[in-house]
Amino acid sequence: MSLTTVDTFAIVLATVVSMIVGTIWYTALARSWRRASRFDLLGDPERHGNIALAAAAQGVMATVFSLLLAHFETVTLLDALLSAVFLWLGFVATTVLVNRRFQGFGWDLPLIEAGHWLVVLLGQGLVFGSF
């Protein structure tokens, strides 16, 4: 692996794609998510800081995903998308489902959140597989 194979523009683009995915996902599922999470976003005084934190976290996720893909000699679109699914299934979905269920939430919240992360990783995989 070489850090010179990491494309900074692709990382930034993957981060932006992730934020767009989150905006669309949670706008479309806002009512269901608020009900499932028992959370009032409008009453959250830290919402702007949390959005900045989310953007930073998406950047870290995109960077790590890019570094993981740098281990491949060449990366096709299929490689990147399959890697996204494997990362999601092995680390994200399992963590979200277990944590949210132990926190006493029903199935709606972990399914909404896990679905979001699957689409985020697929979006990032699409970006990385295209560069």
PDB file of C-alpha atoms in Angstrom:
ATOM      1  CA  MET A   1       0.000   0.000   0.000  1.00  0.00           C
ATOM      2  CA  SER A   2       1.183   3.468  -0.808  1.00  0.00           C
ATOM      3  CA  LEU A   3      -0.342   6.676   0.457  1.00  0.00           C
ATOM      4  CA  THR A   4       0.444   8.180  -2.922  1.00  0.00           C
ATOM      5  CA  THR A   5      -2.294   5.998  -4.416  1.00  0.00           C
ATOM      6  CA  VAL A   6      -4.901   7.751  -2.286  1.00  0.00           C
ATOM      7  CA  ASP A   7      -6.818  10.353  -4.282  1.00  0.00           C
ATOM      8  CA  THR A   8      -7.581  13.368  -2.091  1.00  0.00           C
ATOM      9  CA  PHE A   9     -10.173  14.692  -4.531  1.00  0.00           C
ATOM     10  CA  ALA A  10     -11.990  11.338  -4.461  1.00  0.00           C
ATOM     11  CA  ILE A  11     -11.983  11.412  -0.645  1.00  0.00           C
ATOM     12  CA  VAL A  12     -13.470  14.914  -0.589  1.00  0.00           C
ATOM     13  CA  LEU A  13     -16.043  13.932  -3.226  1.00  0.00           C
ATOM     14  CA  ALA A  14     -16.950  10.762  -1.308  1.00  0.00           C
ATOM     15  CA  THR A  15     -17.416  12.875   1.822  1.00  0.00           C
ATOM     16  CA  VAL A  16     -19.712  15.277  -0.031  1.00  0.00           C
ATOM     17  CA  VAL A  17     -21.664  12.361  -1.522  1.00  0.00           C
ATOM     18  CA  SER A  18     -22.053  10.927   1.991  1.00  0.00           C
ATOM     19  CA  MET A  19     -23.479  14.182   3.303  1.00  0.00           C
ATOM     20  CA  ILE A  20     -25.876  14.416   0.356  1.00  0.00           C
ATOM     21  CA  VAL A  21     -26.995  10.831   0.965  1.00  0.00           C
ATOM     22  CA  GLY A  22     -27.590  11.613   4.635  1.00  0.00           C
ATOM     23  CA  THR A  23     -29.563  14.738   3.803  1.00  0.00           C
ATOM     24  CA  ILE A  24     -31.804  12.910   1.348  1.00  0.00           C
ATOM     25  CA  TRP A  25     -32.157   9.802   3.535  1.00  0.00           C
ATOM     26  CA  TYR A  26     -33.042  11.573   6.740  1.00  0.00           C
ATOM     27  CA  THR A  27     -35.244  14.146   5.006  1.00  0.00           C
ATOM     28  CA  ALA A  28     -37.254  11.334   3.432  1.00  0.00           C
ATOM     29  CA  LEU A  29     -37.399   9.354   6.683  1.00  0.00           C
ATOM     30  CA  ALA A  30     -37.475  12.294   9.115  1.00  0.00           C
ATOM     31  CA  ARG A  31     -40.828  11.512  10.669  1.00  0.00           C
ATOM     32  CA  SER A  32     -40.080   7.803  11.067  1.00  0.00           C
ATOM     33  CA  TRP A  33     -36.577   8.483  12.384  1.00  0.00           C
ATOM     34  CA  ARG A  34     -37.734  11.078  14.929  1.00  0.00           C
ATOM     35  CA  ARG A  35     -40.443   8.754  16.191  1.00  0.00           C
ATOM     36  CA  ALA A  36     -38.098   5.749  16.355  1.00  0.00           C
ATOM     37  CA  SER A  37     -35.229   7.681  17.970  1.00  0.00           C
ATOM     38  CA  ARG A  38     -37.412   9.688  20.352  1.00  0.00           C
ATOM     39  CA  PHE A  39     -35.408  12.754  19.304  1.00  0.00           C
ATOM     40  CA  ASP A  40     -36.434  16.319  18.461  1.00  0.00           C
ATOM     41  CA  LEU A  41     -33.813  17.752  16.091  1.00  0.00           C
ATOM     42  CA  LEU A  42     -35.326  21.238  16.177  1.00  0.00           C
ATOM     43  CA  GLY A  43     -34.988  21.324  19.949  1.00  0.00           C
ATOM     44  CA  ASP A  44     -31.319  20.320  19.792  1.00  0.00           C
ATOM     45  CA  PRO A  45     -29.125  23.362  20.505  1.00  0.00           C
ATOM     46  CA  GLU A  46     -26.057  21.462  19.267  1.00  0.00           C
ATOM     47  CA  ARG A  47     -27.473  20.466  15.886  1.00  0.00           C
ATOM     48  CA  HIS A  48     -25.022  22.604  13.882  1.00  0.00           C
ATOM     49  CA  GLY A  49     -22.064  21.197  15.794  1.00  0.00           C
ATOM     50  CA  ASN A  50     -23.429  17.709  15.276  1.00  0.00           C
ATOM     51  CA  ILE A  51     -23.679  18.292  11.527  1.00  0.00           C
ATOM     52  CA  ALA A  52     -20.043  19.433  11.497  1.00  0.00           C
ATOM     53  CA  LEU A  53     -19.126  16.324  13.494  1.00  0.00           C
ATOM     54  CA  ALA A  54     -21.026  14.168  10.984  1.00  0.00           C
ATOM     55  CA  ALA A  55     -19.141  15.778   8.088  1.00  0.00           C
ATOM     56  CA  ALA A  56     -15.805  15.161   9.814  1.00  0.00           C
ATOM     57  CA  ALA A  57     -16.776  11.562  10.564  1.00  0.00           C
ATOM     58  CA  GLN A  58     -17.795  11.037   6.924  1.00  0.00           C
ATOM     59  CA  GLY A  59     -14.380  12.374   5.916  1.00  0.00           C
ATOM     60  CA  VAL A  60     -12.645   9.914   8.226  1.00  0.00           C
ATOM     61  CA  MET A  61     -14.798   7.087   6.887  1.00  0.00           C
ATOM     62  CA  ALA A  62     -13.998   8.042   3.284  1.00  0.00           C
ATOM     63  CA  THR A  63     -10.279   8.280   4.065  1.00  0.00           C
ATOM     64  CA  VAL A  64     -10.183   4.867   5.745  1.00  0.00           C
ATOM     65  CA  PHE A  65     -12.229   3.298   2.934  1.00  0.00           C
ATOM     66  CA  SER A  66      -9.816   4.804   0.399  1.00  0.00           C
ATOM     67  CA  LEU A  67      -6.823   3.476   2.349  1.00  0.00           C
ATOM     68  CA  LEU A  68      -8.417   0.034   2.462  1.00  0.00           C
ATOM     69  CA  LEU A  69      -8.948   0.068  -1.301  1.00  0.00           C
ATOM     70  CA  ALA A  70      -5.319   1.139  -1.786  1.00  0.00           C
ATOM     71  CA  HIS A  71      -4.393  -2.425  -0.803  1.00  0.00           C
ATOM     72  CA  PHE A  72      -5.818  -3.646  -4.107  1.00  0.00           C
ATOM     73  CA  GLU A  73      -3.480  -3.592  -7.076  1.00  0.00           C
ATOM     74  CA  THR A  74      -6.272  -2.145  -9.180  1.00  0.00           C
ATOM     75  CA  VAL A  75      -9.769  -1.164  -8.084  1.00  0.00           C
ATOM     76  CA  THR A  76     -12.767  -1.705 -10.300  1.00  0.00           C
ATOM     77  CA  LEU A  77     -16.216  -0.335  -9.627  1.00  0.00           C
ATOM     78  CA  LEU A  78     -17.334  -3.828  -8.628  1.00  0.00           C
ATOM     79  CA  ASP A  79     -14.403  -4.164  -6.192  1.00  0.00           C
ATOM     80  CA  ALA A  80     -15.305  -0.885  -4.511  1.00  0.00           C
ATOM     81  CA  LEU A  81     -19.022  -1.672  -4.294  1.00  0.00           C
ATOM     82  CA  LEU A  82     -18.423  -5.181  -2.931  1.00  0.00           C
ATOM     83  CA  SER A  83     -15.971  -3.758  -0.407  1.00  0.00           C
ATOM     84  CA  ALA A  84     -18.654  -1.283   0.650  1.00  0.00           C
ATOM     85  CA  VAL A  85     -21.148  -4.099   1.215  1.00  0.00           C
ATOM     86  CA  PHE A  86     -18.611  -6.190   3.152  1.00  0.00           C
ATOM     87  CA  LEU A  87     -17.579  -3.237   5.337  1.00  0.00           C
ATOM     88  CA  TRP A  88     -21.222  -2.459   6.011  1.00  0.00           C
ATOM     89  CA  LEU A  89     -22.196  -6.060   6.768  1.00  0.00           C
ATOM     90  CA  GLY A  90     -19.155  -6.867   8.891  1.00  0.00           C
ATOM     91  CA  PHE A  91     -18.783  -3.673  10.896  1.00  0.00           C
ATOM     92  CA  VAL A  92     -21.564  -1.143  10.462  1.00  0.00           C
ATOM     93  CA  ALA A  93     -24.795  -3.151  10.335  1.00  0.00           C
ATOM     94  CA  THR A  94     -23.738  -5.468  13.126  1.00  0.00           C
ATOM     95  CA  THR A  95     -22.671  -2.598  15.387  1.00  0.00           C
ATOM     96  CA  VAL A  96     -25.760  -0.477  14.748  1.00  0.00           C
ATOM     97  CA  LEU A  97     -28.177  -3.377  15.208  1.00  0.00           C
ATOM     98  CA  VAL A  98     -26.599  -4.685  18.409  1.00  0.00           C
ATOM     99  CA  ASN A  99     -26.109  -1.257  20.007  1.00  0.00           C
ATOM    100  CA  ARG A 100     -29.578   0.065  19.236  1.00  0.00           C
ATOM    101  CA  ARG A 101     -31.298  -3.129  20.362  1.00  0.00           C
ATOM    102  CA  PHE A 102     -29.344  -3.146  23.650  1.00  0.00           C
ATOM    103  CA  GLN A 103     -30.292   0.519  24.107  1.00  0.00           C
ATOM    104  CA  GLY A 104     -33.920  -0.561  24.113  1.00  0.00           C
ATOM    105  CA  PHE A 105     -34.961   0.697  20.701  1.00  0.00           C
ATOM    106  CA  GLY A 106     -37.276  -1.286  18.461  1.00  0.00           C
ATOM    107  CA  TRP A 107     -36.307  -2.467  15.010  1.00  0.00           C
ATOM    108  CA  ASP A 108     -37.257   0.732  13.153  1.00  0.00           C
ATOM    109  CA  LEU A 109     -34.332   2.872  14.314  1.00  0.00           C
ATOM    110  CA  PRO A 110     -31.513   0.382  13.686  1.00  0.00           C
ATOM    111  CA  LEU A 111     -32.953  -0.494  10.281  1.00  0.00           C
ATOM    112  CA  ILE A 112     -33.198   3.183   9.298  1.00  0.00           C
ATOM    113  CA  GLU A 113     -29.656   3.853  10.509  1.00  0.00           C
ATOM    114  CA  ALA A 114     -28.116   0.693   9.057  1.00  0.00           C
ATOM    115  CA  GLY A 115     -29.828   1.373   5.730  1.00  0.00           C
ATOM    116  CA  HIS A 116     -28.402   4.876   5.722  1.00  0.00           C
ATOM    117  CA  TRP A 117     -24.879   3.601   6.279  1.00  0.00           C
ATOM    118  CA  LEU A 118     -25.256   1.016   3.513  1.00  0.00           C
ATOM    119  CA  VAL A 119     -26.221   3.725   1.030  1.00  0.00           C
ATOM    120  CA  VAL A 120     -23.384   5.960   2.310  1.00  0.00           C
ATOM    121  CA  LEU A 121     -20.793   3.231   1.810  1.00  0.00           C
ATOM    122  CA  LEU A 122     -22.203   2.336  -1.607  1.00  0.00           C
ATOM    123  CA  GLY A 123     -22.011   6.015  -2.571  1.00  0.00           C
ATOM    124  CA  GLN A 124     -18.410   6.176  -1.417  1.00  0.00           C
ATOM    125  CA  GLY A 125     -17.677   2.924  -3.239  1.00  0.00           C
ATOM    126  CA  LEU A 126     -19.191   4.386  -6.394  1.00  0.00           C
ATOM    127  CA  VAL A 127     -16.882   7.390  -6.115  1.00  0.00           C
ATOM    128  CA  PHE A 128     -13.750   5.358  -5.377  1.00  0.00           C
ATOM    129  CA  GLY A 129     -14.543   2.775  -8.037  1.00  0.00           C
ATOM    130  CA  SER A 130     -14.947   5.531 -10.613  1.00  0.00           C
ATOM    131  CA  PHE A 131     -11.507   7.079 -10.013  1.00  0.00           C
TER     132      PHE A 131
END
